Amino acid sequence: MTVVTIAARATGLTKTYGQGTAKVVALDAVDFEVVQGEFTAIMGPSGSGKSTLMHLLAALDTPTGGTVHIGDTDVASLKDTPLTELRRDRIGFIFQAFNLVPTLTARENIVLPLAIAGRKVDQDWFDRIVDVLGLADRLTHKPSELSGGQQQRVACARALMNRPDIVFGDEPTGNLDSTSASEVLSFLRRSVDEFGQTVVMVTHDAHAASYADRAVFLSDGRIVDEMRGASQEDLLLAMSRIYPRHDAQASNVQEPPEAPTATAQPGETATTAASEAGETGGDVDEQPEPRGRFAAELYREGGPDPESDPDLEEPTIEQSMPRRALMD
Ligand SMILES: Nc1ncnc2c1ncn2[C@@H]1O[C@H](COP(=O)(O)OP(=O)(O)OP(=O)(O)O)[C@@H](O)[C@H]1O
């Protein structure tokens, strides 16, 4: 008999914004369990409540109703200091926009959460993670000297460095080309299979979700379906069935996003992209490709635009990790 351990549990989880006619129910009495040692994908069209669910599960936001448990800990029962410690010690984060500290090297970024917590680096673990992620020869580089894919691999290393109970990824491949995305997804898969890591990832993308053990589908703030061990094709079919309106809209989008010039990716500079292309013979992310039909929706509905999206500007130290996650 397989014993299943629950890494996180949401019960009747509700989040509303605004009041009266302006009230938005972002999450509507959701019951949801994250199984320890599993890779779970949270899927759904824009506005379905994916990020809200993830932020509540990661104790980054407060629900309007219901409860969140991380392991046996009722998040609502924690005062500020233990809540900060829970976020810092038991949860890892990977963001779409990488959120590395621009003034620190890759190595310094990776050990930052430990440094803030005043904890020693486990050198064997550090070496293993860096080796698996292929970052050994990049550790002295600053984020501006790394490609988008490399930056996100640094963010992956940072997320796993303190061996958290759960790693949460919020569209972690949303700013990456397909090759870099596959590298990050393969790493997350490997972290589950080899390290027993629990991973929860928000994604629009059937290709990304096909790396997960389980995909749950959100619609209008509710979980409406779930699948286990689904291929990309299975997931696309399920999405057409569950979200017919969105699927039809996404299918109507014929054109991929315009290619960025100088191979600059959101989250990196054109200078970086150009110099890396020259120096490393193409270890730079190429033009992002739609990965599955719902990727078209991602781009159409406000895809990454470093000009207008403040999240994609170079973060300050304070912005680089959720402040609450580290040092309240
Ligand atoms: N701070 C906020 N104030 C008001 N409404 C909000 C706020 N945050 C989210 N919402 C609303 O809650 C709903 C769910 O938003 P959420 O960001 O969780 O969706 P999502 O599925 O993650 O969307 P996306 O894929 O576009 O990020 C949406 O209708 C959104 O407009």
mmCIF file of C-alpha atoms in Angstrom, residues 14-311:
data_model
loop_
_atom_site.group_PDB
_atom_site.id
_atom_site.type_symbol
_atom_site.label_atom_id
_atom_site.label_comp_id
_atom_site.label_asym_id
_atom_site.label_seq_id
_atom_site.Cartn_x
_atom_site.Cartn_y
_atom_site.Cartn_z
ATOM 1 C CA THR A 14 -11.668 31.621 -1.071
ATOM 2 C CA LYS A 15 -10.243 34.935 -2.228
ATOM 3 C CA THR A 16 -12.338 37.895 -3.259
ATOM 4 C CA TYR A 17 -11.253 41.325 -4.390
ATOM 5 C CA GLY A 18 -13.342 44.490 -4.243
ATOM 6 C CA GLN A 19 -16.884 44.875 -3.026
ATOM 7 C CA GLY A 20 -20.449 45.207 -4.291
ATOM 8 C CA THR A 21 -20.701 45.280 -8.077
ATOM 9 C CA ALA A 22 -16.888 45.459 -8.304
ATOM 10 C CA LYS A 23 -16.446 42.234 -6.344
ATOM 11 C CA VAL A 24 -14.300 39.591 -8.060
ATOM 12 C CA VAL A 25 -14.259 36.030 -6.745
ATOM 13 C CA ALA A 26 -10.740 34.993 -7.711
ATOM 14 C CA LEU A 27 -10.929 31.691 -5.823
ATOM 15 C CA ASP A 28 -14.213 30.070 -4.884
ATOM 16 C CA ALA A 29 -14.113 27.599 -1.965
ATOM 17 C CA VAL A 30 -11.351 25.448 -3.403
ATOM 18 C CA ASP A 31 -10.373 22.145 -1.765
ATOM 19 C CA PHE A 32 -6.970 21.028 -2.969
ATOM 20 C CA GLU A 33 -4.111 18.844 -1.772
ATOM 21 C CA VAL A 34 -0.507 18.860 -2.895
ATOM 22 C CA VAL A 35 0.970 15.387 -2.562
ATOM 23 C CA GLN A 36 4.510 15.226 -1.221
ATOM 24 C CA GLY A 37 7.078 14.154 -3.800
ATOM 25 C CA GLU A 38 4.799 14.958 -6.719
ATOM 26 C CA PHE A 39 5.010 17.503 -9.515
ATOM 27 C CA THR A 40 1.653 19.265 -9.772
ATOM 28 C CA ALA A 41 0.695 21.676 -12.558
ATOM 29 C CA ILE A 42 -2.044 24.246 -11.974
ATOM 30 C CA MET A 43 -3.564 25.083 -15.334
ATOM 31 C CA GLY A 44 -6.249 27.390 -16.650
ATOM 32 C CA PRO A 45 -6.846 30.375 -18.877
ATOM 33 C CA SER A 46 -5.965 33.906 -17.900
ATOM 34 C CA GLY A 47 -7.977 35.085 -14.911
ATOM 35 C CA SER A 48 -9.017 31.585 -13.784
ATOM 36 C CA GLY A 49 -7.294 32.004 -10.414
ATOM 37 C CA LYS A 50 -4.017 30.094 -10.862
ATOM 38 C CA SER A 51 -1.727 32.736 -9.378
ATOM 39 C CA THR A 52 -4.159 33.475 -6.588
ATOM 40 C CA LEU A 53 -4.217 29.793 -5.608
ATOM 41 C CA MET A 54 -0.436 29.542 -5.779
ATOM 42 C CA HIS A 55 0.146 32.702 -3.738
ATOM 43 C CA LEU A 56 -2.260 31.508 -1.056
ATOM 44 C CA LEU A 57 -0.708 28.029 -0.943
ATOM 45 C CA ALA A 58 2.741 29.592 -0.693
ATOM 46 C CA ALA A 59 1.613 31.785 2.214
ATOM 47 C CA LEU A 60 2.351 34.913 0.195
ATOM 48 C CA ASP A 61 -1.225 36.177 0.470
ATOM 49 C CA THR A 62 -4.091 35.948 2.951
ATOM 50 C CA PRO A 63 -7.355 34.234 2.025
ATOM 51 C CA THR A 64 -10.776 35.790 2.440
ATOM 52 C CA GLY A 65 -12.038 32.418 3.639
ATOM 53 C CA GLY A 66 -10.883 28.858 4.187
ATOM 54 C CA THR A 67 -7.544 27.528 5.367
ATOM 55 C CA VAL A 68 -4.091 26.596 4.077
ATOM 56 C CA HIS A 69 -1.903 24.003 5.749
ATOM 57 C CA ILE A 70 1.740 23.522 4.845
ATOM 58 C CA GLY A 71 2.329 20.039 6.195
ATOM 59 C CA ASP A 72 0.617 20.159 9.582
ATOM 60 C CA THR A 73 1.037 23.904 9.981
ATOM 61 C CA ASP A 74 -2.075 26.058 9.725
ATOM 62 C CA VAL A 75 -0.660 29.136 7.998
ATOM 63 C CA ALA A 76 -3.308 31.424 9.530
ATOM 64 C CA SER A 77 -2.175 30.445 13.025
ATOM 65 C CA LEU A 78 1.324 31.846 12.490
ATOM 66 C CA LYS A 79 2.412 35.237 13.705
ATOM 67 C CA ASP A 80 4.747 37.370 11.583
ATOM 68 C CA THR A 81 8.100 35.848 12.551
ATOM 69 C CA PRO A 82 7.175 32.163 12.253
ATOM 70 C CA LEU A 83 5.308 32.967 9.044
ATOM 71 C CA THR A 84 8.436 34.568 7.610
ATOM 72 C CA GLU A 85 10.482 31.573 8.713
ATOM 73 C CA LEU A 86 8.006 29.205 7.099
ATOM 74 C CA ARG A 87 8.248 31.066 3.778
ATOM 75 C CA ARG A 88 12.012 31.281 3.988
ATOM 76 C CA ASP A 89 12.800 27.792 5.205
ATOM 77 C CA ARG A 90 10.038 25.559 3.862
ATOM 78 C CA ILE A 91 9.127 27.112 0.527
ATOM 79 C CA GLY A 92 11.114 27.820 -2.639
ATOM 80 C CA PHE A 93 9.989 30.170 -5.412
ATOM 81 C CA ILE A 94 10.701 30.364 -9.118
ATOM 82 C CA PHE A 95 9.217 33.322 -10.977
ATOM 83 C CA GLN A 96 8.570 33.996 -14.627
ATOM 84 C CA ALA A 97 10.854 37.048 -14.561
ATOM 85 C CA PHE A 98 13.703 35.179 -12.765
ATOM 86 C CA ASN A 99 13.925 37.837 -10.017
ATOM 87 C CA LEU A 100 17.653 37.544 -9.456
ATOM 88 C CA VAL A 101 19.566 40.298 -7.694
ATOM 89 C CA PRO A 102 21.398 42.073 -10.533
ATOM 90 C CA THR A 103 24.379 43.141 -8.441
ATOM 91 C CA LEU A 104 25.137 39.637 -7.147
ATOM 92 C CA THR A 105 26.871 36.790 -8.941
ATOM 93 C CA ALA A 106 25.086 33.543 -9.744
ATOM 94 C CA ARG A 107 26.709 31.921 -6.702
ATOM 95 C CA GLU A 108 25.653 34.768 -4.420
ATOM 96 C CA ASN A 109 22.118 34.658 -5.777
ATOM 97 C CA ILE A 110 21.893 30.914 -5.197
ATOM 98 C CA VAL A 111 22.928 31.132 -1.536
ATOM 99 C CA LEU A 112 21.072 34.389 -0.832
ATOM 100 C CA PRO A 113 18.168 32.826 1.125
ATOM 101 C CA LEU A 114 20.665 30.958 3.313
ATOM 102 C CA ALA A 115 22.757 34.087 3.789
ATOM 103 C CA ILE A 116 19.695 36.054 4.880
ATOM 104 C CA ALA A 117 18.729 33.267 7.279
ATOM 105 C CA GLY A 118 22.302 33.201 8.629
ATOM 106 C CA ARG A 119 22.662 29.542 7.739
ATOM 107 C CA LYS A 120 25.682 27.667 6.447
ATOM 108 C CA VAL A 121 25.834 26.474 2.856
ATOM 109 C CA ASP A 122 25.787 22.694 2.482
ATOM 110 C CA GLN A 123 28.622 22.555 -0.045
ATOM 111 C CA ASP A 124 27.851 19.016 -1.226
ATOM 112 C CA TRP A 125 24.242 19.955 -1.919
ATOM 113 C CA PHE A 126 25.299 23.205 -3.596
ATOM 114 C CA ASP A 127 27.744 21.315 -5.845
ATOM 115 C CA ARG A 128 25.167 18.704 -6.736
ATOM 116 C CA ILE A 129 22.465 21.220 -7.667
ATOM 117 C CA VAL A 130 24.920 23.356 -9.638
ATOM 118 C CA ASP A 131 26.180 20.275 -11.446
ATOM 119 C CA VAL A 132 22.707 19.021 -12.357
ATOM 120 C CA LEU A 133 21.807 22.500 -13.621
ATOM 121 C CA GLY A 134 25.037 22.856 -15.611
ATOM 122 C CA LEU A 135 25.954 26.106 -13.870
ATOM 123 C CA ALA A 136 29.452 25.295 -12.634
ATOM 124 C CA ASP A 137 31.176 27.585 -15.136
ATOM 125 C CA ARG A 138 28.703 30.436 -14.630
ATOM 126 C CA LEU A 139 28.900 30.946 -10.889
ATOM 127 C CA THR A 140 30.929 34.158 -11.037
ATOM 128 C CA HIS A 141 28.675 35.743 -13.670
ATOM 129 C CA LYS A 142 26.133 38.419 -12.822
ATOM 130 C CA PRO A 143 22.587 37.977 -14.165
ATOM 131 C CA SER A 144 23.241 40.487 -16.963
ATOM 132 C CA GLU A 145 26.009 38.164 -18.191
ATOM 133 C CA LEU A 146 23.682 35.165 -18.363
ATOM 134 C CA SER A 147 21.068 34.145 -20.907
ATOM 135 C CA GLY A 148 17.441 33.951 -19.817
ATOM 136 C CA GLY A 149 17.661 30.179 -19.564
ATOM 137 C CA GLN A 150 20.790 30.394 -17.435
ATOM 138 C CA GLN A 151 19.175 32.994 -15.180
ATOM 139 C CA GLN A 152 16.200 30.745 -14.648
ATOM 140 C CA ARG A 153 18.494 27.814 -13.838
ATOM 141 C CA VAL A 154 20.154 30.011 -11.203
ATOM 142 C CA ALA A 155 16.671 30.760 -9.850
ATOM 143 C CA CYS A 156 15.982 26.998 -9.754
ATOM 144 C CA ALA A 157 19.172 26.422 -7.773
ATOM 145 C CA ARG A 158 18.231 29.216 -5.374
ATOM 146 C CA ALA A 159 14.766 27.703 -4.882
ATOM 147 C CA LEU A 160 16.178 24.277 -3.993
ATOM 148 C CA MET A 161 19.156 25.406 -1.959
ATOM 149 C CA ASN A 162 17.462 25.171 1.434
ATOM 150 C CA ARG A 163 15.715 21.874 0.528
ATOM 151 C CA PRO A 164 12.238 23.362 0.910
ATOM 152 C CA ASP A 165 9.124 21.290 1.521
ATOM 153 C CA ILE A 166 7.594 22.709 -1.677
ATOM 154 C CA VAL A 167 8.949 24.602 -4.664
ATOM 155 C CA PHE A 168 6.361 26.873 -6.281
ATOM 156 C CA GLY A 169 6.899 27.985 -9.879
ATOM 157 C CA ASP A 170 4.772 30.795 -11.311
ATOM 158 C CA GLU A 171 4.939 30.339 -15.106
ATOM 159 C CA PRO A 172 8.659 29.512 -14.709
ATOM 160 C CA THR A 173 9.085 28.922 -18.444
ATOM 161 C CA GLY A 174 6.912 31.817 -19.589
ATOM 162 C CA ASN A 175 9.884 33.963 -20.639
ATOM 163 C CA LEU A 176 12.011 31.191 -22.114
ATOM 164 C CA ASP A 177 12.514 29.772 -25.591
ATOM 165 C CA SER A 178 11.505 26.149 -26.030
ATOM 166 C CA THR A 179 15.012 24.709 -25.478
ATOM 167 C CA SER A 180 15.609 26.637 -22.250
ATOM 168 C CA ALA A 181 12.072 25.851 -21.117
ATOM 169 C CA SER A 182 12.676 22.138 -21.604
ATOM 170 C CA GLU A 183 15.914 22.373 -19.594
ATOM 171 C CA VAL A 184 14.138 24.024 -16.682
ATOM 172 C CA LEU A 185 11.210 21.599 -16.851
ATOM 173 C CA SER A 186 13.554 18.607 -17.052
ATOM 174 C CA PHE A 187 15.339 19.895 -13.974
ATOM 175 C CA LEU A 188 12.079 20.276 -12.060
ATOM 176 C CA ARG A 189 11.109 16.742 -13.116
ATOM 177 C CA ARG A 190 14.510 15.434 -12.033
ATOM 178 C CA SER A 191 14.276 17.239 -8.702
ATOM 179 C CA VAL A 192 11.057 15.311 -8.032
ATOM 180 C CA ASP A 193 12.382 11.952 -9.238
ATOM 181 C CA GLU A 194 15.884 12.133 -7.738
ATOM 182 C CA PHE A 195 15.593 14.451 -4.742
ATOM 183 C CA GLY A 196 11.975 13.718 -3.771
ATOM 184 C CA GLN A 197 11.199 17.416 -4.172
ATOM 185 C CA THR A 198 7.551 18.513 -4.173
ATOM 186 C CA VAL A 199 6.873 20.961 -7.010
ATOM 187 C CA VAL A 200 3.786 23.039 -7.793
ATOM 188 C CA MET A 201 3.856 24.971 -11.056
ATOM 189 C CA VAL A 202 1.365 27.418 -12.507
ATOM 190 C CA THR A 203 1.265 27.264 -16.284
ATOM 191 C CA HIS A 204 -0.875 28.014 -19.330
ATOM 192 C CA ASP A 205 1.189 25.607 -21.336
ATOM 193 C CA ALA A 206 0.318 21.972 -22.108
ATOM 194 C CA HIS A 207 3.945 21.197 -22.961
ATOM 195 C CA ALA A 208 5.104 22.453 -19.555
ATOM 196 C CA ALA A 209 2.295 20.630 -17.751
ATOM 197 C CA SER A 210 3.169 17.364 -19.508
ATOM 198 C CA TYR A 211 6.279 17.179 -17.262
ATOM 199 C CA ALA A 212 4.034 17.048 -14.199
ATOM 200 C CA ASP A 213 2.560 13.993 -12.500
ATOM 201 C CA ARG A 214 -0.766 15.706 -12.115
ATOM 202 C CA ALA A 215 -2.498 18.620 -13.798
ATOM 203 C CA VAL A 216 -5.423 20.401 -12.164
ATOM 204 C CA PHE A 217 -7.635 22.663 -14.236
ATOM 205 C CA LEU A 218 -9.050 25.879 -12.846
ATOM 206 C CA SER A 219 -11.950 27.788 -14.285
ATOM 207 C CA ASP A 220 -13.529 30.875 -12.741
ATOM 208 C CA GLY A 221 -11.825 30.253 -9.422
ATOM 209 C CA ARG A 222 -12.796 26.579 -9.127
ATOM 210 C CA ILE A 223 -11.007 23.313 -9.795
ATOM 211 C CA VAL A 224 -13.074 21.735 -12.539
ATOM 212 C CA ASP A 225 -10.978 18.724 -13.526
ATOM 213 C CA GLU A 226 -7.653 16.994 -13.094
ATOM 214 C CA MET A 227 -5.496 14.476 -14.953
ATOM 215 C CA ARG A 228 -2.563 12.245 -14.008
ATOM 216 C CA GLY A 229 0.342 11.280 -16.205
ATOM 217 C CA ALA A 230 -1.099 13.160 -19.161
ATOM 218 C CA SER A 231 0.856 13.754 -22.365
ATOM 219 C CA GLN A 232 0.894 17.145 -24.068
ATOM 220 C CA GLU A 233 -1.693 15.843 -26.546
ATOM 221 C CA ASP A 234 -3.933 14.557 -23.715
ATOM 222 C CA LEU A 235 -3.681 17.933 -22.012
ATOM 223 C CA LEU A 236 -4.469 19.888 -25.177
ATOM 224 C CA LEU A 237 -7.524 17.737 -25.773
ATOM 225 C CA ALA A 238 -8.654 18.209 -22.182
ATOM 226 C CA MET A 239 -8.140 21.972 -22.490
ATOM 227 C CA SER A 240 -10.252 22.106 -25.656
ATOM 228 C CA ARG A 241 -12.993 20.272 -23.798
ATOM 229 C CA ILE A 242 -12.758 22.224 -20.528
ATOM 230 C CA TYR A 243 -12.143 25.675 -22.025
ATOM 231 C CA PRO A 244 -13.908 25.591 -25.417
ATOM 232 C CA ARG A 245 -14.337 29.352 -25.562
ATOM 233 C CA HIS A 246 -10.679 30.053 -24.789
ATOM 234 C CA ASP A 247 -9.536 27.286 -27.095
ATOM 235 C CA ALA A 248 -11.506 28.731 -29.994
ATOM 236 C CA GLN A 249 -10.048 32.165 -29.293
ATOM 237 C CA ALA A 250 -6.540 30.796 -29.005
ATOM 238 C CA SER A 251 -6.926 28.799 -32.204
ATOM 239 C CA ASN A 252 -7.825 31.949 -34.067
ATOM 240 C CA VAL A 253 -4.451 33.432 -33.276
ATOM 241 C CA GLN A 254 -2.384 32.523 -36.278
ATOM 242 C CA GLU A 255 0.676 34.672 -35.896
ATOM 243 C CA PRO A 256 3.403 33.973 -33.351
ATOM 244 C CA PRO A 257 4.709 36.996 -31.480
ATOM 245 C CA GLU A 258 7.033 39.247 -33.387
ATOM 246 C CA ALA A 259 10.630 38.141 -33.022
ATOM 247 C CA PRO A 260 12.581 40.272 -30.571
ATOM 248 C CA THR A 261 15.584 41.912 -32.185
ATOM 249 C CA ALA A 262 19.165 41.089 -31.159
ATOM 250 C CA THR A 263 17.746 37.928 -29.552
ATOM 251 C CA ALA A 264 17.098 39.929 -26.398
ATOM 252 C CA GLN A 265 14.677 38.118 -24.131
ATOM 253 C CA PRO A 266 12.441 39.558 -21.505
ATOM 254 C CA GLY A 267 14.514 39.731 -18.384
ATOM 255 C CA GLU A 268 17.809 40.144 -20.201
ATOM 256 C CA THR A 269 19.348 42.974 -22.099
ATOM 257 C CA ALA A 270 20.028 43.130 -25.809
ATOM 258 C CA THR A 271 23.656 43.755 -24.952
ATOM 259 C CA THR A 272 23.795 40.573 -22.929
ATOM 260 C CA ALA A 273 22.055 38.569 -25.600
ATOM 261 C CA ALA A 274 24.306 39.891 -28.327
ATOM 262 C CA SER A 275 27.513 39.432 -26.363
ATOM 263 C CA GLU A 276 26.573 35.925 -25.305
ATOM 264 C CA ALA A 277 25.722 34.946 -28.828
ATOM 265 C CA GLY A 278 29.192 36.000 -29.827
ATOM 266 C CA GLU A 279 31.025 34.541 -26.885
ATOM 267 C CA THR A 280 29.287 31.277 -26.383
ATOM 268 C CA GLY A 281 28.300 30.310 -29.868
ATOM 269 C CA GLY A 282 24.586 30.339 -29.367
ATOM 270 C CA ASP A 283 23.975 29.476 -25.742
ATOM 271 C CA VAL A 284 21.454 32.260 -25.857
ATOM 272 C CA ASP A 285 17.726 31.819 -25.920
ATOM 273 C CA GLU A 286 16.253 32.220 -29.312
ATOM 274 C CA GLN A 287 12.902 33.673 -30.193
ATOM 275 C CA PRO A 288 10.195 32.382 -27.890
ATOM 276 C CA GLU A 289 7.945 29.915 -29.645
ATOM 277 C CA PRO A 290 4.336 29.244 -28.821
ATOM 278 C CA ARG A 291 4.300 25.891 -27.053
ATOM 279 C CA GLY A 292 0.818 24.508 -27.645
ATOM 280 C CA ARG A 293 -2.222 26.429 -28.624
ATOM 281 C CA PHE A 294 -2.693 28.037 -25.251
ATOM 282 C CA ALA A 295 0.704 29.630 -25.528
ATOM 283 C CA ALA A 296 -0.815 31.795 -28.237
ATOM 284 C CA GLU A 297 -3.287 33.021 -25.673
ATOM 285 C CA LEU A 298 -0.466 33.844 -23.310
ATOM 286 C CA TYR A 299 1.197 36.075 -25.872
ATOM 287 C CA ARG A 300 -2.035 37.606 -27.079
ATOM 288 C CA GLU A 301 -3.281 38.399 -23.597
ATOM 289 C CA GLY A 302 -0.400 40.522 -22.470
ATOM 290 C CA GLY A 303 2.615 38.342 -23.063
ATOM 291 C CA PRO A 304 5.964 39.478 -21.807
ATOM 292 C CA ASP A 305 6.830 43.026 -22.707
ATOM 293 C CA PRO A 306 9.887 44.328 -20.898
ATOM 294 C CA GLU A 307 9.028 47.853 -22.003
ATOM 295 C CA SER A 308 5.685 47.938 -20.265
ATOM 296 C CA ASP A 309 5.813 45.206 -17.660
ATOM 297 C CA PRO A 310 7.396 46.499 -14.464
ATOM 298 C CA ASP A 311 8.024 42.905 -13.339
#
